[in-house]
CSV table of C-alpha atoms and ligand atoms in Angstrom, one decimal:
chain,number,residue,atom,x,y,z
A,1,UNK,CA,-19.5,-1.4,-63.1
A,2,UNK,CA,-22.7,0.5,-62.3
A,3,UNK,CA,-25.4,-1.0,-60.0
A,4,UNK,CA,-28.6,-0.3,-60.0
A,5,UNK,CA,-31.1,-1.1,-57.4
A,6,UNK,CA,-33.8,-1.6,-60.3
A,7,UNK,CA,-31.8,-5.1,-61.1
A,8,UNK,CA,-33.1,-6.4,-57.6
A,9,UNK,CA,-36.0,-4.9,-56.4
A,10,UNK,CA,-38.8,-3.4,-56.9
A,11,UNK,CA,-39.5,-0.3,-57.5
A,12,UNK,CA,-42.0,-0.1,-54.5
A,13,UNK,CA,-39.6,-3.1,-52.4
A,14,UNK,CA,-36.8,-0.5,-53.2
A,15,UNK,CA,-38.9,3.0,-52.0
A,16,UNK,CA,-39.6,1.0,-48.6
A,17,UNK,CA,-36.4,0.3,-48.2
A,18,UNK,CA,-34.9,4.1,-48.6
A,19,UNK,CA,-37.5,5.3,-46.5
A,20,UNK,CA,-37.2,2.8,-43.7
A,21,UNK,CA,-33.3,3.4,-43.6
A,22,UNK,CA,-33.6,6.9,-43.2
A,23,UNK,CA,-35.3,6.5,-39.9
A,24,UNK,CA,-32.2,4.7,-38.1
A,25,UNK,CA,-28.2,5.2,-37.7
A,26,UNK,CA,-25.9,3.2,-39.3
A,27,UNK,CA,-24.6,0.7,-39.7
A,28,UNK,CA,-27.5,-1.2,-39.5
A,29,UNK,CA,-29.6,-4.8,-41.7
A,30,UNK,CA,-33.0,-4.2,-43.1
A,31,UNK,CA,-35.0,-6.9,-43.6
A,32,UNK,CA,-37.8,-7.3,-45.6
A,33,UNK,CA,-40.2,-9.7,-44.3
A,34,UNK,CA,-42.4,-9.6,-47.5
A,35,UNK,CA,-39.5,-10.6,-49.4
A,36,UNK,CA,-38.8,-13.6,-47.3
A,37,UNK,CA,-42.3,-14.9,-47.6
A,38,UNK,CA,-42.1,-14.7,-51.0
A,39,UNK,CA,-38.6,-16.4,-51.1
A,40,UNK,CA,-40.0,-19.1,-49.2
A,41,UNK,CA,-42.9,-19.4,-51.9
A,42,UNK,CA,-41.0,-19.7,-54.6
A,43,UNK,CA,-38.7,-22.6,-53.6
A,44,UNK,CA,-41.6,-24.3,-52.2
A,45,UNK,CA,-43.6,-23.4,-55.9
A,46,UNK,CA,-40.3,-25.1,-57.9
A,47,UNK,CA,-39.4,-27.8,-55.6
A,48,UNK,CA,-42.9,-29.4,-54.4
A,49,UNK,CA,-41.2,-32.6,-54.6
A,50,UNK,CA,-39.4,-31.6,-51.5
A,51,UNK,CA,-40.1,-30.7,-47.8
A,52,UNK,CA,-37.7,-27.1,-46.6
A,53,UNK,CA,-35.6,-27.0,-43.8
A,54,UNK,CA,-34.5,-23.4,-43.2
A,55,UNK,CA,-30.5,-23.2,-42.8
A,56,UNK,CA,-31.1,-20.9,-38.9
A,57,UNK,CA,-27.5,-19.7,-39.2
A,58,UNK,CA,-28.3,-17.8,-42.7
A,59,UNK,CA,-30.1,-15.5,-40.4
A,60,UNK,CA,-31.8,-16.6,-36.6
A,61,UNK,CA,-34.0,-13.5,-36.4
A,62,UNK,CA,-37.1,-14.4,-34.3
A,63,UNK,CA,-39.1,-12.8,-37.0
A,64,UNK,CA,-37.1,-15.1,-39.8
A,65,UNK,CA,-38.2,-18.0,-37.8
A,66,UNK,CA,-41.8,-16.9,-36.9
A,67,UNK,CA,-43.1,-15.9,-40.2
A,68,UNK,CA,-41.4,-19.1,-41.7
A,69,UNK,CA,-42.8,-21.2,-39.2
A,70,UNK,CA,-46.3,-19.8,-40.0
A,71,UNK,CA,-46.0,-21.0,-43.3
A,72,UNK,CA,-45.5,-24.4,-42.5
A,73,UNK,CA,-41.1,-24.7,-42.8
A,74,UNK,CA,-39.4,-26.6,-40.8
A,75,UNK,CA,-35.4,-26.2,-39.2
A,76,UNK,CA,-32.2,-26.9,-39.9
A,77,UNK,CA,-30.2,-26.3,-36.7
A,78,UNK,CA,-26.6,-25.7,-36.1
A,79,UNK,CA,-26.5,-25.9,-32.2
A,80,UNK,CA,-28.3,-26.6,-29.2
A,81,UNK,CA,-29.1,-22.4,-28.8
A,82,UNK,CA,-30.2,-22.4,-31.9
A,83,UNK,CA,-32.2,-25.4,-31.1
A,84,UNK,CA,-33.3,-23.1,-28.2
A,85,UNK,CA,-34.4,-19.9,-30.1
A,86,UNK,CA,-36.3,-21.7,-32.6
A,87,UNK,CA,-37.8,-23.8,-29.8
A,88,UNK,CA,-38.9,-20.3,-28.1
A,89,UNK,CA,-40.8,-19.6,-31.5
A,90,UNK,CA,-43.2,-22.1,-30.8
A,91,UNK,CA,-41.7,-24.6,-33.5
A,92,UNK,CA,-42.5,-27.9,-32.5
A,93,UNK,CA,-39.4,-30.3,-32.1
A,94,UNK,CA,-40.2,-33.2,-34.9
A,95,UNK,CA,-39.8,-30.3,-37.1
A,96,UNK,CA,-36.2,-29.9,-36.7
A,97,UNK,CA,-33.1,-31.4,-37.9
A,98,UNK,CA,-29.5,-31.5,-36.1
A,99,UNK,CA,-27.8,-30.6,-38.9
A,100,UNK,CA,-24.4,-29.6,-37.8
A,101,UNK,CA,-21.8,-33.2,-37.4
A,102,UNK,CA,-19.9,-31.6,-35.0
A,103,UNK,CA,-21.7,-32.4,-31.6
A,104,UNK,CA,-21.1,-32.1,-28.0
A,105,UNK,CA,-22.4,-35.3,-26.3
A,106,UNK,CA,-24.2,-33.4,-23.6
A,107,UNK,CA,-25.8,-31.0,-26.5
A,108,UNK,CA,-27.7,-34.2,-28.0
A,109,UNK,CA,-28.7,-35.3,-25.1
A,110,UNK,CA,-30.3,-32.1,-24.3
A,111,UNK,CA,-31.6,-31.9,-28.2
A,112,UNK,CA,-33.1,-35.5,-27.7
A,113,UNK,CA,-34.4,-34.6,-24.4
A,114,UNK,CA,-36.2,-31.7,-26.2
A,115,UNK,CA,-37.9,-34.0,-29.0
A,116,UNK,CA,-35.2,-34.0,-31.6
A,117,UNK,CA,-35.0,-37.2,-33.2
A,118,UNK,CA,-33.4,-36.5,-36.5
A,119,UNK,CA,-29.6,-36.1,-37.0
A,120,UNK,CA,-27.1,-35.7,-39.4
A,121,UNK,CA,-23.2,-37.3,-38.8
A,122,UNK,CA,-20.5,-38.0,-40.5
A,123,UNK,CA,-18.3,-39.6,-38.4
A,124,UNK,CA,-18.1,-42.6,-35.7
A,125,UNK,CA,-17.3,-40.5,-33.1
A,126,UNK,CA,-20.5,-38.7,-33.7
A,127,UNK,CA,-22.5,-41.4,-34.0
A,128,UNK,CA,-21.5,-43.3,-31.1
A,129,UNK,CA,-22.6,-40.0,-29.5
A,130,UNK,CA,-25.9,-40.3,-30.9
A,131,UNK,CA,-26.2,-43.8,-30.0
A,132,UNK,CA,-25.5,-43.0,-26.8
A,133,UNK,CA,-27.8,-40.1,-26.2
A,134,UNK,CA,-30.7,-40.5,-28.2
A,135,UNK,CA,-31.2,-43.9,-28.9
A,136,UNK,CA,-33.7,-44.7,-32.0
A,137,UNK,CA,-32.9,-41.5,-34.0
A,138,UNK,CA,-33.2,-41.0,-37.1
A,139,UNK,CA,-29.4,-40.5,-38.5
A,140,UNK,CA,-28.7,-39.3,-41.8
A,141,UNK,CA,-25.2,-39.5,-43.4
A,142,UNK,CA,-23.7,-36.7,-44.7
A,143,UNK,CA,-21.2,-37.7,-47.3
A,144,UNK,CA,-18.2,-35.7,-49.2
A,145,UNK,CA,-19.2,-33.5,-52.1
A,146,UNK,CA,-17.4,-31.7,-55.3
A,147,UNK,CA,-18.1,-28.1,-56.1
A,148,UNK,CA,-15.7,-26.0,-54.3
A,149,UNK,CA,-14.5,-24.2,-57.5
A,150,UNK,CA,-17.5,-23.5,-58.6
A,151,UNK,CA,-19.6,-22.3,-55.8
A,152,UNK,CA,-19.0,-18.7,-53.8
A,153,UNK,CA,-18.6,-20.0,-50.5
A,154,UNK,CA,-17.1,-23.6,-50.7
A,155,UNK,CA,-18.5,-26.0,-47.8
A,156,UNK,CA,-16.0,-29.1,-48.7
A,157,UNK,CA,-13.7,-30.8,-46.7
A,158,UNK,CA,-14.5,-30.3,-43.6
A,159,UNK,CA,-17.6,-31.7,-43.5
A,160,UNK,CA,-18.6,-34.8,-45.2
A,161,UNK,CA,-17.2,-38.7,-45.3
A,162,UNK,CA,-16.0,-41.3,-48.5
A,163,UNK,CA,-19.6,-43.0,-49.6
A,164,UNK,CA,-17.6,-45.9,-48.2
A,165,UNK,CA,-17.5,-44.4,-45.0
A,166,UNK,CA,-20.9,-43.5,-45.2
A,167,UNK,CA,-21.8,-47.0,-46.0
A,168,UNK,CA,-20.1,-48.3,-42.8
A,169,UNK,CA,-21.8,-45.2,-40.9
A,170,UNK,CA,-24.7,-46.5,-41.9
A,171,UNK,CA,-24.3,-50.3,-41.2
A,172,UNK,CA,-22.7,-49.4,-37.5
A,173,UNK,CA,-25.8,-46.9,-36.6
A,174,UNK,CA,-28.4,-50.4,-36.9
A,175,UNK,CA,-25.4,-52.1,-34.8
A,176,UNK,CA,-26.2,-49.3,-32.4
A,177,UNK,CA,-30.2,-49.2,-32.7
A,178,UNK,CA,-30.1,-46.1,-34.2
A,179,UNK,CA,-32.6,-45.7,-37.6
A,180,UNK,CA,-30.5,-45.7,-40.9
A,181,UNK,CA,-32.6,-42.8,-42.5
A,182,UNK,CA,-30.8,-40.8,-45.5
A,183,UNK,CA,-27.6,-39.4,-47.0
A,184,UNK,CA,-27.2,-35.7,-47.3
A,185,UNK,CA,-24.8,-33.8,-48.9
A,186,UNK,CA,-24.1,-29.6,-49.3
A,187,UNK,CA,-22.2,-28.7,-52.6
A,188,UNK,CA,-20.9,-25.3,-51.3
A,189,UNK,CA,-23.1,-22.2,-50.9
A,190,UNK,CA,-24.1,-19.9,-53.3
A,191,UNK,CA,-23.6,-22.9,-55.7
A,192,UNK,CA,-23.2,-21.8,-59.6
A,193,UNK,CA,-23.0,-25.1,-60.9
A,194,UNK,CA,-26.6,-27.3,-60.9
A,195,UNK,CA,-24.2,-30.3,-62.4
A,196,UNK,CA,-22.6,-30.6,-58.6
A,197,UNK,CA,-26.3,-31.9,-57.8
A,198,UNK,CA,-26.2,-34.6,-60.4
A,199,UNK,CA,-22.6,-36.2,-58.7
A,200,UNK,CA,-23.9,-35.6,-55.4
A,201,UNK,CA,-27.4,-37.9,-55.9
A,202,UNK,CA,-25.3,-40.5,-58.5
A,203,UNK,CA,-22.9,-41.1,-55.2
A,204,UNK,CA,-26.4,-41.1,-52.9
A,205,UNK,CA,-27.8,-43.7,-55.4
A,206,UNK,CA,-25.0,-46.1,-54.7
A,207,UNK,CA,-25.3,-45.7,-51.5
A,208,UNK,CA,-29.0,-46.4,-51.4
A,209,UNK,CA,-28.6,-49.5,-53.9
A,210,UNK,CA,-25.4,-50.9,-51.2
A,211,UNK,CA,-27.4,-50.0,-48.3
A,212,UNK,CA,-30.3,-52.2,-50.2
A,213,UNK,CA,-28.3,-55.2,-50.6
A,214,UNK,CA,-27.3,-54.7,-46.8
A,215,UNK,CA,-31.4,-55.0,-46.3
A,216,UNK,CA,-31.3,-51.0,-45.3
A,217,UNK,CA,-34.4,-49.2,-47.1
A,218,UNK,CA,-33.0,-45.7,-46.7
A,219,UNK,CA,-35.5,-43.1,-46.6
A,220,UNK,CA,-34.6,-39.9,-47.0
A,221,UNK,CA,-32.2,-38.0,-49.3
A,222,UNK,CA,-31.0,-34.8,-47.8
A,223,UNK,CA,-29.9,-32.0,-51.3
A,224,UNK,CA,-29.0,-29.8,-48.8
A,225,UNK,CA,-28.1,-25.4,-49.5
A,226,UNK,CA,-26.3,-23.7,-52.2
A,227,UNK,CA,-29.4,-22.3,-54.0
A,228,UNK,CA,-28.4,-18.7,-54.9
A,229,UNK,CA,-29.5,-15.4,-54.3
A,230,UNK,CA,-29.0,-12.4,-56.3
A,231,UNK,CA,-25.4,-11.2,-56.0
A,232,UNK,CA,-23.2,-9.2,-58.7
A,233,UNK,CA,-22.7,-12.0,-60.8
A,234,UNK,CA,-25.6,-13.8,-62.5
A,235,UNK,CA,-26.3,-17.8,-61.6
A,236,UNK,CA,-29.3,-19.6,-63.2
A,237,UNK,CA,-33.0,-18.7,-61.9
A,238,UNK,CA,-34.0,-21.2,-59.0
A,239,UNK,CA,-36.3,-22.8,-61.5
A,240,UNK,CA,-33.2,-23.7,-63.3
A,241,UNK,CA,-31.7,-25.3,-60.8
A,242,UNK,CA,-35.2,-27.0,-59.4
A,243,UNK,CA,-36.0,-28.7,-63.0
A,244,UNK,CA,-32.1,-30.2,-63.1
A,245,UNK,CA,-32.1,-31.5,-59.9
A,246,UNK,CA,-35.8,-32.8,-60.3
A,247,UNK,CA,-34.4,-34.5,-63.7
A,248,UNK,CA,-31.1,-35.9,-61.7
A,249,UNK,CA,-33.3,-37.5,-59.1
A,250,UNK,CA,-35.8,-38.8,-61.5
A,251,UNK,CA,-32.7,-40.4,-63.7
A,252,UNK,CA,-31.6,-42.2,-60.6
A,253,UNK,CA,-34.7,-42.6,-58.5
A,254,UNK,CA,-37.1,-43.5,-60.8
A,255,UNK,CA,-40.3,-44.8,-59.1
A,256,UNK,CA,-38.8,-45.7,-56.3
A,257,UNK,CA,-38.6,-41.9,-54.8
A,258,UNK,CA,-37.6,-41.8,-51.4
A,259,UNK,CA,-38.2,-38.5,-49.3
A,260,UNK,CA,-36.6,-35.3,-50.5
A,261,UNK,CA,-35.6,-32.4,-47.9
A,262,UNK,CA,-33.8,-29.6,-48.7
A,263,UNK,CA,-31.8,-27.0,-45.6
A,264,UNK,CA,-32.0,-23.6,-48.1
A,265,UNK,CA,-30.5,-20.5,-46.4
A,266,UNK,CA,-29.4,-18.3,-48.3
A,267,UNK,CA,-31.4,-18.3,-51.0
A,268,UNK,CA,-34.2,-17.7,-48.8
A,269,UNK,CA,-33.1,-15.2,-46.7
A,270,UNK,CA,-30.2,-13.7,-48.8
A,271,UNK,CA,-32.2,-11.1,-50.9
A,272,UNK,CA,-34.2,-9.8,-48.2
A,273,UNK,CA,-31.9,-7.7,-46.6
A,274,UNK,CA,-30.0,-4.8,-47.3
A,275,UNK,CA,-27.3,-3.7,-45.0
A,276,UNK,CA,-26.7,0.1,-44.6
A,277,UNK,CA,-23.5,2.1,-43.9
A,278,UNK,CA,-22.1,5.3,-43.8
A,279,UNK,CA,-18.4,6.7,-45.2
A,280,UNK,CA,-16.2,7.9,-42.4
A,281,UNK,CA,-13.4,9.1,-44.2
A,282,UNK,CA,-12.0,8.6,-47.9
A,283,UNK,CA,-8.4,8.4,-48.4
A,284,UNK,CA,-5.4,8.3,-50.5
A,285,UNK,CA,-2.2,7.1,-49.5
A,286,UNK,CA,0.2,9.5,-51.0
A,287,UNK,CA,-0.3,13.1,-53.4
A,288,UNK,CA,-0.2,10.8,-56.3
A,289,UNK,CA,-1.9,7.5,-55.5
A,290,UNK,CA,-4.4,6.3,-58.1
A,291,UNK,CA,-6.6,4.5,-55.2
A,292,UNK,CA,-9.1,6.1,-53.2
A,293,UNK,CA,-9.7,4.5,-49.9
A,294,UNK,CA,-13.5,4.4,-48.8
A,295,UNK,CA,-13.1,3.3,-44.8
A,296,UNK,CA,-17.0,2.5,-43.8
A,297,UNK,CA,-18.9,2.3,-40.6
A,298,UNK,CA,-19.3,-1.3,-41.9
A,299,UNK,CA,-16.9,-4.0,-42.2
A,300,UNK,CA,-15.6,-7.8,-41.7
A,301,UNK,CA,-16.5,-7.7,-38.3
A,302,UNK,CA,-19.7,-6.5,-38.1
A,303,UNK,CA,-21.7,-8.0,-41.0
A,304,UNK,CA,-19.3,-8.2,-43.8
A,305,UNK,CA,-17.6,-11.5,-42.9
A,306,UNK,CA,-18.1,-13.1,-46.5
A,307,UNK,CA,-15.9,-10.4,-48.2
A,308,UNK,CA,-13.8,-12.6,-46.7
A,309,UNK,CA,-11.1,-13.3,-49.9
A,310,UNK,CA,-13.3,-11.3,-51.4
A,311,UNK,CA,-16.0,-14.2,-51.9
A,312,UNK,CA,-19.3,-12.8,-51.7
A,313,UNK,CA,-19.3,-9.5,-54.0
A,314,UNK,CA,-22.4,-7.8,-52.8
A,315,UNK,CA,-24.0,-5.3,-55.6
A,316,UNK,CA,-23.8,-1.8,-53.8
A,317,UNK,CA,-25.6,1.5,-54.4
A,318,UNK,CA,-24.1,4.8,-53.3
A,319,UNK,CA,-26.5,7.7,-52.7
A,320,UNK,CA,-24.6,9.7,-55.0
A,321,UNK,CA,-24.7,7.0,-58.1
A,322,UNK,CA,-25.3,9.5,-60.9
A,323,UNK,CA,-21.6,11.0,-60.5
A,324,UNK,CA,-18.3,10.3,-62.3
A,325,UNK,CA,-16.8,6.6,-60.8
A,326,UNK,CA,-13.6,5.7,-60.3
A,327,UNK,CA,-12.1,2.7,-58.6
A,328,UNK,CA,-12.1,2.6,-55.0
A,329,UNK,CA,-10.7,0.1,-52.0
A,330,UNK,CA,-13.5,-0.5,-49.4
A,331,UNK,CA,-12.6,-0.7,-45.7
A,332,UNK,CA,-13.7,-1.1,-42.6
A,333,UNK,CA,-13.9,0.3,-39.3
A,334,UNK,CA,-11.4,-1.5,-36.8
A,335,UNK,CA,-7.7,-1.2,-36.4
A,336,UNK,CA,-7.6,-4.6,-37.7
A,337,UNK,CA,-5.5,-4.6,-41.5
A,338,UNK,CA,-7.8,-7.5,-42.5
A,339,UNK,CA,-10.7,-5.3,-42.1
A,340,UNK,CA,-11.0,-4.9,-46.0
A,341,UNK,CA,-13.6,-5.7,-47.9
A,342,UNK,CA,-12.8,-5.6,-51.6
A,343,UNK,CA,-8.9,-4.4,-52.9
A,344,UNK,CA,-8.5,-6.5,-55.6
A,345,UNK,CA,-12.0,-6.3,-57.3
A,346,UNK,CA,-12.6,-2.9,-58.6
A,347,UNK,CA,-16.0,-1.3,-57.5
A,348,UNK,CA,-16.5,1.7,-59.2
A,349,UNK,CA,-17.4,4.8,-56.4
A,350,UNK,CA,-17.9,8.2,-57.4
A,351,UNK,CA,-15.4,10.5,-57.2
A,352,UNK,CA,-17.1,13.2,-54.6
A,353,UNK,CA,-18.2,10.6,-52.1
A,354,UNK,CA,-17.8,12.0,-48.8
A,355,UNK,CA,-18.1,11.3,-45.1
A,356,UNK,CA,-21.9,11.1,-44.1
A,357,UNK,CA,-22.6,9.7,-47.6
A,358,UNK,CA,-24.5,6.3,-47.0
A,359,UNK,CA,-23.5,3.2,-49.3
A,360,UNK,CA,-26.1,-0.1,-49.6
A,361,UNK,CA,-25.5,-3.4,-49.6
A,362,UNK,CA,-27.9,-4.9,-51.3
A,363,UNK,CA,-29.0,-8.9,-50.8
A,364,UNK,CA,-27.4,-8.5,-47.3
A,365,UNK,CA,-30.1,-11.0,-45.8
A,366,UNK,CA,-27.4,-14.0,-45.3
A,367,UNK,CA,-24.7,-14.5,-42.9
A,368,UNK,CA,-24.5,-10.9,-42.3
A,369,UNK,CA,-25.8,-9.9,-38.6
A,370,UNK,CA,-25.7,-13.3,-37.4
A,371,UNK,CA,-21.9,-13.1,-38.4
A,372,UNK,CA,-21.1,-9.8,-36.6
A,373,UNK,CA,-18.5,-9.8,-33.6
A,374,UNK,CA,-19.9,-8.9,-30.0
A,375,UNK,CA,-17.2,-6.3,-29.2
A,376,UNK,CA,-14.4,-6.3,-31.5
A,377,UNK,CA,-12.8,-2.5,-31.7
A,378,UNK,CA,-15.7,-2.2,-29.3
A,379,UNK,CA,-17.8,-1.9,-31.8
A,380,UNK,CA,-21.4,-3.6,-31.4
A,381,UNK,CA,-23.1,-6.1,-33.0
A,382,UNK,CA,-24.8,-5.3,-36.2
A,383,UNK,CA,-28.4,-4.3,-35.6
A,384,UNK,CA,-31.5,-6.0,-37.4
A,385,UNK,CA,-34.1,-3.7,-38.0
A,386,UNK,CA,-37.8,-5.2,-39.7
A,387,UNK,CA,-40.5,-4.3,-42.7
A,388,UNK,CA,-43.1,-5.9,-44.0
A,389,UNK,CA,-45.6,-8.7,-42.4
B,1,LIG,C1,-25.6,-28.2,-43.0
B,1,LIG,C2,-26.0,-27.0,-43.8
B,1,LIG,N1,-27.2,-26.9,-44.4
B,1,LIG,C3,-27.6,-25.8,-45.0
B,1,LIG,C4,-26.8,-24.7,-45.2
B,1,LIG,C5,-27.3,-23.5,-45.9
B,1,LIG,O1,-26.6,-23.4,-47.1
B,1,LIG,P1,-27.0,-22.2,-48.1
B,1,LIG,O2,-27.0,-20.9,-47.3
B,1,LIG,O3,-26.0,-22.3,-49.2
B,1,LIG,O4,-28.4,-22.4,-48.6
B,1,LIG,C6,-25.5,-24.7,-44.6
B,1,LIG,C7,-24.6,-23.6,-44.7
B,1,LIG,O5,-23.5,-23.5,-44.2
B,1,LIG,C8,-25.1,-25.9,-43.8
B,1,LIG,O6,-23.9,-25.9,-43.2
């Protein structure tokens, strides 16, 4: 398959980029501000029937937070130091969410100390935490959801409870004086199927209507990520997916429209980037072997982590693009045999790449730098380098 950077950016998006890289060493993430602005107006153009809380961990650049913070997002947060960096960009507390169940009890006491007063659980554990250490939250429920063969990066199972559970969780947080506030849900990132939306808000309706009978108004329905951004394979254009889900809520919520919030991540961050590395060597195994291998200053441990299984298939552009292709493995750098990227899907490299060559990983944005090992091989962190803004 040939990629061409014209399917994802601009001509002018794409010249910035080119020239940009060529001032810096690889490997290295470029991010283009411009492009996260207008990311970020787009979902808030199709969804204006919901407020955005951006998903930190897609990508917890200061400059992410700043510029989104500027136009008037607020935060999903993972952990108390995210918590602390987006704090440190001047975002005020009541505009974040504790989105992560998994909670130390001394971390929500320190997020509640800070201001936070909206949390997401999914367990009794949890909440008993959150009772204890910030009393009068707001607690939303985050309840199990289908999807996991149909999205790129499946989020099930470990995070969720049965609606009954989340019923209970519900009725034991105003035991506890805590503020029953929403259900959420996340139907797996990079989400190709809209329909998981309509399951996910039928199961939140019955929860609503039980809640109800229990004299619980809930308040607040959380959709969650999963939004796409622009990988090999095609998904549906975000306004797809904005008019379904507005029709799924509309089916079930009628009039009676409680508050919508949505934790986007990729999808706003995702096409932004591109991730730049060099060949270090290509190889064949034996005099005969059909397969080149392509090892890269770029790999699984610093910024490629979602090749994991070969999930995320990032389109890629080699310098040398107009040459004969054949199939190639791509590797990366570490003495680590699960450092490969893609073995079993067939990119197509031309045949005279050679060290020094650079390859680009286009709609890098997400869960790329933020994903990187500290030291592993002894090789650094990925670096973030900026345009635009
Ligand atoms: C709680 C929560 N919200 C939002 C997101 C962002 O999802 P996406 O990047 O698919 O938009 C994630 C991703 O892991 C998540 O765990």
């Amino acid at each position: 398959m040939k990629i061409s950077s014209e399917e994802y950016y601009s001509d002018s998006e794409w010249k910035l980029f080119k020239q940009e890289a060529a001032k810096y060493q690889t490997p290295f993430l470029l991010v283009n501000l411009d492009i996260v602005k207008k990311s970020y107006q787009e979902v808030e153009k199709f969804f204006p029937f919901s407020d955005v809380y951006y998903a930190v961990k897609a990508n917890p650049a200061s400059e992410i937070i700043t510029l989104l913070d500027s136009l008037g997002c607020n935060f999903d947060i993972a952990s108390i130091y995210e918590m602390e960096s987006v704090l440190a960009c001047g975002v005020k507390p009541d505009k974040i969410s504790f989105g992560n169940t998994i909670k130390k009890l001394s971390d929500i006491r320190l997020a509640y100390s800070k201001g936070l007063r909206l949390f997401a659980t999914d367990s009794e554990d949890d909440l008993r935490s959150i009772a204890a250490a910030a009393p009068g939250s707001n607690i939303y429920v985050r309840i199990l959801t289908e999807g996991t063969a149909t999205a790129d990066w499946p989020l099930s199972r470990k995070f969720g409870c049965h609606p009954d559970m989340a019923t209970d969780l519900l009725l034991l947080a105003r035991k506890l004086k805590l503020n029953p506030y929403g259900v959420s849900f996340h139907v797996g990132s990079q989400q190709r199927d809209v329909g998981t939306w309509d399951t996910a808000i039928s199961i939140t309706k019955y929860i609503f209507d039980y809640m109800a009978d229990e004299g619980i108004n809930l308040e607040m329905i959380n959709l969650g990520g999963g939004l796409p951004a622009n990988y090999i394979s095609q998904t549906n254009p975000l306004e797809v997916y904005a008019s379904e889900i507005k029709r799924y809520l509309e089916e079930d919520f009628g009039e009676n429209m409680p508050r919508i919030i949505m934790e986007p991540g990729r999808s706003l961050v995702g096409n932004a980037g591109v991730l730049i590395s060099e060949v270090v060597t290509v190889a064949r195994k034996s005099r005969v072997a059909v397969d080149r291998w392509i090892f890269l200053d770029a790999g699984k441990f610093n910024g490629l982590v979602e090749t994991w299984d070969e999930c995320i298939k990032y389109p890629l552009v080699c310098e040398k693009a107009d040459f004969t292709c054949e199939d190639g493995v791509l590797a990366g750098p570490t003495c680590d045999s699960q450092d490969i990227m893609y073995e079993h899907y067939r990119y197509r490299i031309p045949v005279n790449l050679c060290p020094g060559d650079r390859i680009y990983w286009l709609t890098a944005g997400a869960y790329t730098a933020s994903y990187a090992s500290v030291d592993f091989n002894g090789f650094p962190p990925l670096k973030t380098h900026f345009i635009g803004e």
